[in-house]
Amino acid sequence: MKDQYSLLAPWYSSLVKFIFGQKLKEAKLCFLDDAKSKRVLIIGGGDGLDYAEIEADISGEYWELSDSMLKKAKANLQFSQLDFRLGNFEAGKKSDEVWLHFVLDTLPDEAIESLLEEIKLALKAGGRIVFADFFRPKNYRQKFLNQVMITFFRLVAGHHRKDLPDYSGFFSKKGFSKTEEQRFMEGWVKAQVWRLK
Ligand SMILES: C[S@@+](CC[C@H](N)C(=O)[O-])C[C@H]1O[C@@H](n2cnc3c(N)ncnc32)[C@H](O)[C@@H]1O
């Protein structure tokens, strides 16, 4: 399988920090306060750098489609108790929660549906998805940046999407309901918690 992030992986986190500062990291970490007591599944975690400050508290599985991102994650999270897996996420052992950060906006609708189906198989009863992603931009600057990002990732990482997914529609269709939400950058980015109904 082609590593679509091989060009991006060496400077992905620096680029994100340059454009967004700490905002995306804050969105990822805002609902992860009691990670220590849980078995977690991190899907599409990229280089994992933003989880490094809590790595000692993380145990479970880390799934990445990109070998170059996964290698970086192994180094950045070497003191975690994560089992690192290369490939398209497949449900195995049940977990308490899934961390899904800035992944769904890269996937076509059909891939989102099948990923959520697979996640349902992997969640324990009462389990939750801790989600963060880009939503509709709120001003001209955000609209411009959003379009630049979509075009950039289509060219450099081979993403197929030309728009943002209807996240709520997909989660609701698969039987999840939203229990918590925090907004960043006027709501362009949101962190949410979704639980199985
Ligand atoms: C835009 S990057 C975001 C990385 C990281 N979550 C972050 O916020 O910096 C999306 C990542 O998801 C990975 N990915 C996409 N679909 C996946 C899947 N089905 N299973 C595992 N990884 C996946 C890609 O390889 C890529 O590294």
Short mmCIF file of C-alpha atoms and ligand atoms in Angstrom, two decimals:
data_model
loop_
_atom_site.label_atom_id
_atom_site.label_comp_id
_atom_site.label_asym_id
_atom_site.label_seq_id
_atom_site.Cartn_x
_atom_site.Cartn_y
_atom_site.Cartn_z
CA MET A 1 0.00 0.00 0.00
CA LYS A 2 1.34 3.45 -0.96
CA ASP A 3 2.37 5.69 1.94
CA GLN A 4 0.40 8.85 1.11
CA TYR A 5 2.01 10.83 3.93
CA SER A 6 5.67 10.01 3.18
CA LEU A 7 6.34 13.54 1.88
CA LEU A 8 4.40 15.22 4.67
CA ALA A 9 5.40 13.19 7.73
CA PRO A 10 8.80 14.86 8.36
CA TRP A 11 7.28 18.33 8.71
CA TYR A 12 3.56 17.68 9.36
CA SER A 13 3.54 18.76 13.01
CA SER A 14 5.74 21.83 12.40
CA LEU A 15 3.42 22.97 9.60
CA VAL A 16 0.32 22.49 11.77
CA LYS A 17 1.92 24.44 14.65
CA PHE A 18 3.01 27.21 12.25
CA ILE A 19 -0.56 27.68 10.95
CA PHE A 20 -2.69 26.88 14.02
CA GLY A 21 -0.37 27.28 17.00
CA GLN A 22 -1.58 25.05 19.86
CA LYS A 23 -5.28 25.10 18.86
CA LEU A 24 -5.48 21.66 17.21
CA LYS A 25 -3.51 20.11 20.06
CA GLU A 26 -5.93 21.67 22.57
CA ALA A 27 -8.86 20.24 20.61
CA LYS A 28 -7.30 16.77 20.66
CA LEU A 29 -6.49 16.76 24.36
CA CYS A 30 -9.56 18.47 25.82
CA PHE A 31 -11.58 15.31 26.61
CA LEU A 32 -8.68 12.97 27.42
CA ASP A 33 -8.36 13.74 31.13
CA ASP A 34 -8.82 10.21 32.51
CA ALA A 35 -6.93 8.20 29.88
CA LYS A 36 -4.97 6.27 32.50
CA SER A 37 -7.91 4.11 33.53
CA LYS A 38 -8.82 3.15 29.94
CA ARG A 39 -7.84 0.95 27.04
CA VAL A 40 -7.85 3.29 24.03
CA LEU A 41 -7.78 2.92 20.27
CA ILE A 42 -6.05 5.75 18.43
CA ILE A 43 -6.99 5.66 14.75
CA GLY A 44 -5.04 7.78 12.25
CA GLY A 45 -3.02 9.39 15.03
CA GLY A 46 -0.35 10.67 12.62
CA ASP A 47 3.04 11.25 14.26
CA GLY A 48 1.46 11.15 17.73
CA LEU A 49 3.46 14.16 18.94
CA ASP A 50 0.48 15.92 20.53
CA TYR A 51 -0.15 12.94 22.83
CA ALA A 52 3.47 12.83 24.05
CA GLU A 53 2.79 14.76 27.27
CA ILE A 54 0.30 12.08 28.39
CA GLU A 55 2.07 9.08 26.84
CA ALA A 56 2.73 7.36 30.17
CA ASP A 57 -1.06 7.21 30.70
CA ILE A 58 -1.93 5.68 27.31
CA SER A 59 -2.44 1.97 26.71
CA GLY A 60 -4.22 0.15 23.88
CA GLU A 61 -3.69 0.24 20.10
CA TYR A 62 -2.38 2.87 17.70
CA TRP A 63 -3.41 2.44 14.05
CA GLU A 64 -1.82 4.29 11.12
CA LEU A 65 -2.13 3.83 7.38
CA SER A 66 1.15 5.66 6.81
CA ASP A 67 4.38 3.87 7.64
CA SER A 68 6.32 7.13 7.92
CA MET A 69 3.76 8.58 10.36
CA LEU A 70 3.73 5.33 12.35
CA LYS A 71 7.54 5.31 12.70
CA LYS A 72 7.41 8.83 14.11
CA ALA A 73 4.56 7.90 16.46
CA LYS A 74 6.56 4.95 17.82
CA ALA A 75 9.43 7.31 18.65
CA ASN A 76 7.22 10.11 20.02
CA LEU A 77 5.19 7.70 22.20
CA GLN A 78 7.93 5.25 23.19
CA PHE A 79 6.97 5.42 26.89
CA SER A 80 3.30 4.58 26.27
CA GLN A 81 1.90 1.06 26.48
CA LEU A 82 0.51 1.20 22.96
CA ASP A 83 0.56 -1.62 20.46
CA PHE A 84 1.44 0.07 17.11
CA ARG A 85 -0.32 -1.30 14.03
CA LEU A 86 0.23 -0.41 10.36
CA GLY A 87 -2.79 -0.47 8.04
CA ASN A 88 -6.47 0.28 7.70
CA PHE A 89 -8.05 -0.01 11.13
CA GLU A 90 -9.61 -3.42 11.89
CA ALA A 91 -11.54 -4.16 15.06
CA GLY A 92 -9.97 -6.70 17.41
CA LYS A 93 -9.88 -6.51 21.19
CA LYS A 94 -12.62 -4.26 22.67
CA SER A 95 -11.66 -0.82 23.98
CA ASP A 96 -13.17 1.83 26.26
CA GLU A 97 -12.73 4.65 23.80
CA VAL A 98 -11.57 5.62 20.34
CA TRP A 99 -9.61 8.78 19.58
CA LEU A 100 -10.48 10.05 16.12
CA HIS A 101 -8.64 13.31 15.54
CA PHE A 102 -8.61 15.05 12.15
CA VAL A 103 -9.11 11.81 10.23
CA LEU A 104 -12.73 11.83 9.01
CA ASP A 105 -12.21 15.04 7.02
CA THR A 106 -9.68 13.13 4.88
CA LEU A 107 -12.01 10.24 3.98
CA PRO A 108 -14.73 9.78 1.33
CA ASP A 109 -18.27 9.17 2.64
CA GLU A 110 -18.17 5.38 2.07
CA ALA A 111 -14.88 5.09 3.97
CA ILE A 112 -16.35 7.06 6.91
CA GLU A 113 -19.34 4.71 7.04
CA SER A 114 -17.21 1.57 7.05
CA LEU A 115 -14.75 3.01 9.59
CA LEU A 116 -17.62 3.84 11.99
CA GLU A 117 -19.03 0.32 11.54
CA GLU A 118 -15.61 -1.14 12.41
CA ILE A 119 -15.32 1.20 15.42
CA LYS A 120 -18.70 0.01 16.72
CA LEU A 121 -17.34 -3.55 16.73
CA ALA A 122 -14.30 -2.39 18.71
CA LEU A 123 -16.09 -0.41 21.44
CA LYS A 124 -17.13 -1.86 24.80
CA ALA A 125 -20.72 -1.23 25.91
CA GLY A 126 -20.87 2.39 27.12
CA GLY A 127 -17.73 3.22 25.14
CA ARG A 128 -17.17 6.56 23.47
CA ILE A 129 -15.54 8.22 20.48
CA VAL A 130 -13.46 11.27 21.30
CA PHE A 131 -13.56 13.22 18.09
CA ALA A 132 -12.02 16.45 16.79
CA ASP A 133 -12.10 17.89 13.30
CA PHE A 134 -12.67 20.89 11.02
CA PHE A 135 -16.22 22.13 10.63
CA ARG A 136 -17.70 24.87 8.44
CA PRO A 137 -15.30 27.87 8.38
CA LYS A 138 -16.69 30.97 10.05
CA ASN A 139 -15.08 33.91 8.23
CA TYR A 140 -13.31 34.78 4.97
CA ARG A 141 -9.83 33.99 6.31
CA GLN A 142 -10.98 30.55 7.52
CA LYS A 143 -12.84 29.89 4.25
CA PHE A 144 -9.69 30.71 2.29
CA LEU A 145 -7.44 28.57 4.53
CA ASN A 146 -9.94 25.70 4.45
CA GLN A 147 -9.91 25.67 0.64
CA VAL A 148 -6.11 25.90 0.54
CA MET A 149 -5.85 22.93 2.94
CA ILE A 150 -8.30 20.79 0.94
CA THR A 151 -6.41 21.50 -2.31
CA PHE A 152 -3.01 20.99 -0.66
CA PHE A 153 -3.95 17.60 0.81
CA ARG A 154 -5.55 16.47 -2.46
CA LEU A 155 -2.30 17.24 -4.27
CA VAL A 156 0.26 16.11 -1.69
CA ALA A 157 -1.48 13.28 0.18
CA GLY A 158 -3.95 12.08 -2.45
CA HIS A 159 -7.10 12.89 -0.44
CA HIS A 160 -10.31 12.44 -2.43
CA ARG A 161 -12.60 14.87 -0.58
CA LYS A 162 -13.47 18.28 -1.97
CA ASP A 163 -15.63 19.31 1.01
CA LEU A 164 -16.15 18.64 4.72
CA PRO A 165 -18.24 15.61 5.74
CA ASP A 166 -21.59 15.81 7.53
CA TYR A 167 -20.07 14.30 10.69
CA SER A 168 -23.25 14.44 12.80
CA GLY A 169 -25.21 12.71 10.05
CA PHE A 170 -22.74 9.81 9.96
CA PHE A 171 -22.47 9.42 13.75
CA SER A 172 -26.27 9.56 14.18
CA LYS A 173 -26.88 7.08 11.35
CA LYS A 174 -24.52 4.62 13.06
CA GLY A 175 -26.30 4.95 16.42
CA PHE A 176 -24.08 7.44 18.27
CA SER A 177 -25.30 10.48 20.16
CA LYS A 178 -23.28 13.54 21.10
CA THR A 179 -22.74 14.12 24.82
CA GLU A 180 -20.05 16.82 24.97
CA GLU A 181 -18.66 19.54 22.75
CA GLN A 182 -15.99 22.22 22.90
CA ARG A 183 -15.43 24.82 20.16
CA PHE A 184 -12.13 26.27 18.96
CA MET A 185 -11.47 29.16 16.57
CA GLU A 186 -15.14 30.26 16.64
CA GLY A 187 -16.30 26.71 15.92
CA TRP A 188 -14.19 26.08 12.83
CA VAL A 189 -12.68 23.26 14.88
CA LYS A 190 -14.77 21.28 17.36
CA ALA A 191 -13.94 18.54 19.84
CA GLN A 192 -16.88 16.25 20.59
CA VAL A 193 -17.69 13.09 22.50
CA TRP A 194 -20.05 10.58 20.84
CA ARG A 195 -21.53 7.60 22.72
CA LEU A 196 -23.44 4.61 21.45
CA LYS A 197 -27.17 5.13 22.17
C1 LIG B 1 -4.75 14.50 8.50
S1 LIG B 1 -3.82 13.22 9.27
C2 LIG B 1 -4.13 13.59 10.97
C3 LIG B 1 -3.11 12.97 11.87
C4 LIG B 1 -3.32 13.23 13.37
N1 LIG B 1 -4.55 12.62 13.85
C5 LIG B 1 -3.30 14.70 13.68
O1 LIG B 1 -4.31 15.23 14.12
O2 LIG B 1 -2.23 15.32 13.53
C6 LIG B 1 -4.83 11.80 9.01
C7 LIG B 1 -4.10 10.51 9.35
O3 LIG B 1 -5.05 9.44 9.36
C8 LIG B 1 -4.45 8.28 8.82
N2 LIG B 1 -5.57 7.39 8.42
C9 LIG B 1 -6.57 7.68 7.57
N3 LIG B 1 -7.45 6.65 7.49
C10 LIG B 1 -6.99 5.70 8.34
C11 LIG B 1 -7.45 4.37 8.68
N4 LIG B 1 -8.57 3.86 8.16
N5 LIG B 1 -6.73 3.66 9.58
C12 LIG B 1 -5.59 4.17 10.11
N6 LIG B 1 -5.10 5.41 9.80
C13 LIG B 1 -5.79 6.16 8.93
C14 LIG B 1 -3.55 8.84 7.71
O4 LIG B 1 -2.51 7.95 7.37
C15 LIG B 1 -3.03 10.13 8.34
O5 LIG B 1 -1.81 9.94 9.02
#
